[in-house]
PDB file of C-alpha atoms in Angstrom:
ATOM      1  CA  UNK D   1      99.365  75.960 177.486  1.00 69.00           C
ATOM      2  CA  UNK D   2     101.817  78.683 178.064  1.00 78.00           C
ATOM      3  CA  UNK D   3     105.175  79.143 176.359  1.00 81.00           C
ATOM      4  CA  UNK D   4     106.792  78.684 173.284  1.00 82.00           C
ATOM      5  CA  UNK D   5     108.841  74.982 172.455  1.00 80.00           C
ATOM      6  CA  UNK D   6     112.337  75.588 173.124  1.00 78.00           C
ATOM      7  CA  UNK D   7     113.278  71.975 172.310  1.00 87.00           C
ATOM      8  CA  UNK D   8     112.415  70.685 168.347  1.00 84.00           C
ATOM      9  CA  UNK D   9     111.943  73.686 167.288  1.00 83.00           C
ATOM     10  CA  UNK D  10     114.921  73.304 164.512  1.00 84.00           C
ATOM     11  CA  UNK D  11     114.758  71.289 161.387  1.00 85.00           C
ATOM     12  CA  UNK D  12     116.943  68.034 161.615  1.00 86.00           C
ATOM     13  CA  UNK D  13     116.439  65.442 159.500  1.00 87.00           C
ATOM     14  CA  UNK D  14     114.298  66.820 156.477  1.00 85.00           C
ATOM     15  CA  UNK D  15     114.920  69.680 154.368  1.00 86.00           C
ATOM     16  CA  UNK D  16     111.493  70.914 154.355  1.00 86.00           C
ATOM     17  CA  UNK D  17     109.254  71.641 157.870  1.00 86.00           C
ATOM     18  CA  UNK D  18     105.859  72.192 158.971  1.00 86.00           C
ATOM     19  CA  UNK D  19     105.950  73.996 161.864  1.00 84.00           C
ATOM     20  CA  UNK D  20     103.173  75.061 164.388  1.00 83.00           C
ATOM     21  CA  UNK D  21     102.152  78.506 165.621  1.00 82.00           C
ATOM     22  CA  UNK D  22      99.515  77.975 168.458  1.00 82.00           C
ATOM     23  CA  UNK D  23      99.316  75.625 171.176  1.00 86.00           C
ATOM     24  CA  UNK D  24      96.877  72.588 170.191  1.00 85.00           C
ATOM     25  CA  UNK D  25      96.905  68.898 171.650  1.00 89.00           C
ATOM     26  CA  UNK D  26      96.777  67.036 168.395  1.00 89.00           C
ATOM     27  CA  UNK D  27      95.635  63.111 168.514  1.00 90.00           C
ATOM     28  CA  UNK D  28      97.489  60.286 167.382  1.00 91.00           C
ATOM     29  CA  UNK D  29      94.538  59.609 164.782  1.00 91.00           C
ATOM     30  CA  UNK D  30      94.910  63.450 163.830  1.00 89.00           C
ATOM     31  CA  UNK D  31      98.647  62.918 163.150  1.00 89.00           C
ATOM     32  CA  UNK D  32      98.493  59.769 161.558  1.00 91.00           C
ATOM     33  CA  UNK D  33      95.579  60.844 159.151  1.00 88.00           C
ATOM     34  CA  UNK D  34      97.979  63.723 157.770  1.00 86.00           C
ATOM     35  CA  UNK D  35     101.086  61.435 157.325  1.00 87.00           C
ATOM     36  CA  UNK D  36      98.973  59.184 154.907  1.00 88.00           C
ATOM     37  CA  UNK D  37      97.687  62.507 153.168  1.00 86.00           C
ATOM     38  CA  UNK D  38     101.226  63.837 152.986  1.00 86.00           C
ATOM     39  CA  UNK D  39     103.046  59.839 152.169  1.00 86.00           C
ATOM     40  CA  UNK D  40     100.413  59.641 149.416  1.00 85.00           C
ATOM     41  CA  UNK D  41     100.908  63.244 148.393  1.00 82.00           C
ATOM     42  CA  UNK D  42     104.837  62.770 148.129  1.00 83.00           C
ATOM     43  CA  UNK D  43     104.608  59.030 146.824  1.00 80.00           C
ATOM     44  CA  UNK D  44     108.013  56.896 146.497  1.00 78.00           C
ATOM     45  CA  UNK D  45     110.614  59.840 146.252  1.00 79.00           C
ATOM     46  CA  UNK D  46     110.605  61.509 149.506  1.00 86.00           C
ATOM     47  CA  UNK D  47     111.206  60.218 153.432  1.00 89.00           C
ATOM     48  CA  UNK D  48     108.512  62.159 155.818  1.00 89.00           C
ATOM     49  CA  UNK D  49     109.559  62.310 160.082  1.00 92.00           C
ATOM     50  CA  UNK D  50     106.710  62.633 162.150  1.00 92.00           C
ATOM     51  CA  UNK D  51     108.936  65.080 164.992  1.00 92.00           C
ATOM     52  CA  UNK D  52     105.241  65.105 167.474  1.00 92.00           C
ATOM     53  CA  UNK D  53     104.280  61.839 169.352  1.00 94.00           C
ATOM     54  CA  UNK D  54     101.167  61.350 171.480  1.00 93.00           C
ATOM     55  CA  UNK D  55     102.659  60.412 175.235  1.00 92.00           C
ATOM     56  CA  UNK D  56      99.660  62.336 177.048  1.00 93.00           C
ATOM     57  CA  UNK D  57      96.741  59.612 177.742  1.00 93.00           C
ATOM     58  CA  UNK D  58      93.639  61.790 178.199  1.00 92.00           C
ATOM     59  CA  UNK D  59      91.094  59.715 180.260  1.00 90.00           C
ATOM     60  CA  UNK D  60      86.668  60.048 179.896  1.00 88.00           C
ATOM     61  CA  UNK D  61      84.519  58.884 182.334  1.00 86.00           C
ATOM     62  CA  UNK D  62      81.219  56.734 181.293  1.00 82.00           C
ATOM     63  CA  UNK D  63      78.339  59.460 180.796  1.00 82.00           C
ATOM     64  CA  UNK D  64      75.685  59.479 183.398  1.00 80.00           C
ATOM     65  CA  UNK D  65      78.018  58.402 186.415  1.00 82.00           C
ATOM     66  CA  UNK D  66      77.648  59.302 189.887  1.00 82.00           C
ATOM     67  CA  UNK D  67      80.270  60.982 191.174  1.00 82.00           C
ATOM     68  CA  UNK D  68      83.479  59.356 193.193  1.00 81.00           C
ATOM     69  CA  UNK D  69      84.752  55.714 192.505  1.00 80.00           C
ATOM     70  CA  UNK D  70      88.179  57.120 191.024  1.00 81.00           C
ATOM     71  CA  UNK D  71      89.387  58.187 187.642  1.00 85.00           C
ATOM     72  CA  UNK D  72      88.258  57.162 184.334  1.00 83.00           C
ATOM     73  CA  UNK D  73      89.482  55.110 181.981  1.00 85.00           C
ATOM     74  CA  UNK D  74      92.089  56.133 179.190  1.00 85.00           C
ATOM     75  CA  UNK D  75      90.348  57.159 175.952  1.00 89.00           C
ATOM     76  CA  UNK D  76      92.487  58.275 173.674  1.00 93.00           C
ATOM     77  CA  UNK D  77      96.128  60.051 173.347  1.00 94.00           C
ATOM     78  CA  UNK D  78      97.292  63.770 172.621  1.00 94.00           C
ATOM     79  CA  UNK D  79     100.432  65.181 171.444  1.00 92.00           C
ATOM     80  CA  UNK D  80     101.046  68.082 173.516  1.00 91.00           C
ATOM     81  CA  UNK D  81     102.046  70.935 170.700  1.00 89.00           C
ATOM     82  CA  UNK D  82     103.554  74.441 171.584  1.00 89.00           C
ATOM     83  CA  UNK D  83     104.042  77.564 169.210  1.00 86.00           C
ATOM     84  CA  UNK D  84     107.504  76.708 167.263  1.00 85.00           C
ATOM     85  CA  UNK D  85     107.459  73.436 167.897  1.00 88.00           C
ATOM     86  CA  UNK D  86     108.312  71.381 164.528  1.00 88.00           C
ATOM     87  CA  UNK D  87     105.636  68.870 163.342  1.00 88.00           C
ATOM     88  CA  UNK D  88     106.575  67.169 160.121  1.00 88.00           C
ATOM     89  CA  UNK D  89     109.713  67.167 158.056  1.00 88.00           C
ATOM     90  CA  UNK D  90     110.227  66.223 154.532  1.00 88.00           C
ATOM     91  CA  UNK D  91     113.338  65.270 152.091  1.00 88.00           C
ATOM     92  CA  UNK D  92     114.495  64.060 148.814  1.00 88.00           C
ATOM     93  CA  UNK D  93     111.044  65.683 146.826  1.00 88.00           C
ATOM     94  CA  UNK D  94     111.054  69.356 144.794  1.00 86.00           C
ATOM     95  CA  UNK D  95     109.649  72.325 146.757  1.00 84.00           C
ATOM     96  CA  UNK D  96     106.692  72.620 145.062  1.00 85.00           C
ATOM     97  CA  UNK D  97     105.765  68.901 145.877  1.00 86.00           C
ATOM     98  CA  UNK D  98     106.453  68.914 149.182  1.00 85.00           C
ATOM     99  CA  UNK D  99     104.512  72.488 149.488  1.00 83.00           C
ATOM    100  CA  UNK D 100     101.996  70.987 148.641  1.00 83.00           C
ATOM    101  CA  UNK D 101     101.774  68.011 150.185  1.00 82.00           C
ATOM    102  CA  UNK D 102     102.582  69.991 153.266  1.00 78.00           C
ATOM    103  CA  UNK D 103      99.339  72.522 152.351  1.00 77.00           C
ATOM    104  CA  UNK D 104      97.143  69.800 152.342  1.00 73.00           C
ATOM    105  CA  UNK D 105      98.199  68.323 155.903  1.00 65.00           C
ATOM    106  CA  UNK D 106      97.731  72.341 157.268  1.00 68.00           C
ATOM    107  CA  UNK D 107      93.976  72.521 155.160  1.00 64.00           C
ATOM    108  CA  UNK D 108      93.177  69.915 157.397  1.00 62.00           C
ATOM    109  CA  UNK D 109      93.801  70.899 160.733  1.00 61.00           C
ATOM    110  CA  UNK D 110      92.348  74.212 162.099  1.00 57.00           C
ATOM    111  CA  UNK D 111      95.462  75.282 163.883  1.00 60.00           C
ATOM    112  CA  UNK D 112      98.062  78.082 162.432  1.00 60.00           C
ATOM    113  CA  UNK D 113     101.648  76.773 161.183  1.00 61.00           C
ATOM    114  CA  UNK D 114     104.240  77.900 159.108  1.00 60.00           C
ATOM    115  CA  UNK D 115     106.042  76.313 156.358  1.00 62.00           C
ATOM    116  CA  UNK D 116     109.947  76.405 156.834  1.00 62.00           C
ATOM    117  CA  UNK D 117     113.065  75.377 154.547  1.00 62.00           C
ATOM    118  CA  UNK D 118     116.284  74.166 156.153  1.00 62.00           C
ATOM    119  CA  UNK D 119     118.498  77.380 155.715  1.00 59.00           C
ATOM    120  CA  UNK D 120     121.572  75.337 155.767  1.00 57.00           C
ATOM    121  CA  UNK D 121     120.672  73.012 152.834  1.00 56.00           C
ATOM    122  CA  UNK D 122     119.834  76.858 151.361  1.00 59.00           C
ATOM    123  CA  UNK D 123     123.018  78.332 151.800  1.00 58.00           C
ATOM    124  CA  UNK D 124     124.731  74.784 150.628  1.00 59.00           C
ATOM    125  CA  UNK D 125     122.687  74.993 147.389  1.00 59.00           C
ATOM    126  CA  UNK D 126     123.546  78.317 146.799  1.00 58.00           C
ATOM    127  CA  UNK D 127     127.430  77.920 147.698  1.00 57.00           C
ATOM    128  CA  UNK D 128     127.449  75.223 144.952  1.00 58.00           C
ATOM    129  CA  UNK D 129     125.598  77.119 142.570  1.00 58.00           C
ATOM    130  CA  UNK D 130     127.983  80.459 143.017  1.00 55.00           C
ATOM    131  CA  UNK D 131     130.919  78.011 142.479  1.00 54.00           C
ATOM    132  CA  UNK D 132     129.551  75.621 139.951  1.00 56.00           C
ATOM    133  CA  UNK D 133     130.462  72.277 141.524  1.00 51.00           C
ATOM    134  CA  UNK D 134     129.912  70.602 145.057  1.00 50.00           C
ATOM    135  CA  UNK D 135     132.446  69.921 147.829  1.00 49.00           C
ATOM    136  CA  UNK D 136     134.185  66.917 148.436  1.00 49.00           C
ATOM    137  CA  UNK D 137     135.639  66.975 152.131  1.00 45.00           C
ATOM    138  CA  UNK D 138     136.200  68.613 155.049  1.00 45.00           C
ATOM    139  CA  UNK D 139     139.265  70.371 154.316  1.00 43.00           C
ATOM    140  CA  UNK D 140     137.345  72.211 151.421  1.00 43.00           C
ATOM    141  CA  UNK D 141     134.478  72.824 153.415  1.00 43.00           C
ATOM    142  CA  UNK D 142     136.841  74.973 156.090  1.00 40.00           C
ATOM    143  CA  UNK D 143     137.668  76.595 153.354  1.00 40.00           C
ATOM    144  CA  UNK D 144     134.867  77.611 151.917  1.00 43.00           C
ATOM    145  CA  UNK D 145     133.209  78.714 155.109  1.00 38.00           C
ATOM    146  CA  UNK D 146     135.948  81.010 156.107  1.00 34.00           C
TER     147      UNK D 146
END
């Protein structure tokens, strides 16, 4: 696979990403084998979104058959995964937890990724801190971002 993912390769949902530096076809067991890890990991107080689903059917032929009589049937399905492409997002746990929870998910697979914080809940958390309160509406929020 060539490239890098121009599309989900921003944090939406989550504060906290996992997010995938090589190219790998990851399986839908694969992917949901490290959302129970994680879910149990993170237990009641944080939401996980799975960002990858597996829409390429990859298809195996019976061994020992002769050649010709068309394609084989589907076996199982891949997730087709480019570098920057965001895997897993996490909210409403601490860092550490979810750090960790996300560490175990990447000591299971092989493949490279890279653990990312959403910069704008960052700069939000450090707005409020600086002014010791948080905002209330949009007119203060103009305000505050000129």
């Amino acid at each position: 696979m060539k490239g890098i993912s121009y599309r989900g390769n921003r944090i939406c949902f989550g504060r906290y990403a996992l997010q995938a530096l090589e190219p790998a076809w990851i399986t839908s067991r694969q992917i949901e084998a490290r959302r129970r890890a994680m879910t149990r990991n993170v237990r009641r107080g944080g939401k996980i979104w799975v960002r990858i689903f597996p829409d390429k059917p990859v298809t195996v032929r019976p061994t020992e058959t002769r050649m010709g009589s068309g394609k084989g049937s589907p076996e199982y399905w891949v997730a087709i995964v480019k570098p920057g492409r965001i895997l897993y997002e996490m909210r409403g746990v601490a860092e550490n937890i979810a750090r960790k929870a996300i560490s175990i998910d990447v000591s299971r697979k092989k493949k490279k990724s890279w653990w990312e914080e959403n910069k704008k809940w960052a700069r939000e958390k450090k707005r409020e801190k600086f002014l010791g309160f948080k905002k209330k509406n949009k007119f203060f929020k103009r305000l505050v971002s000129l």
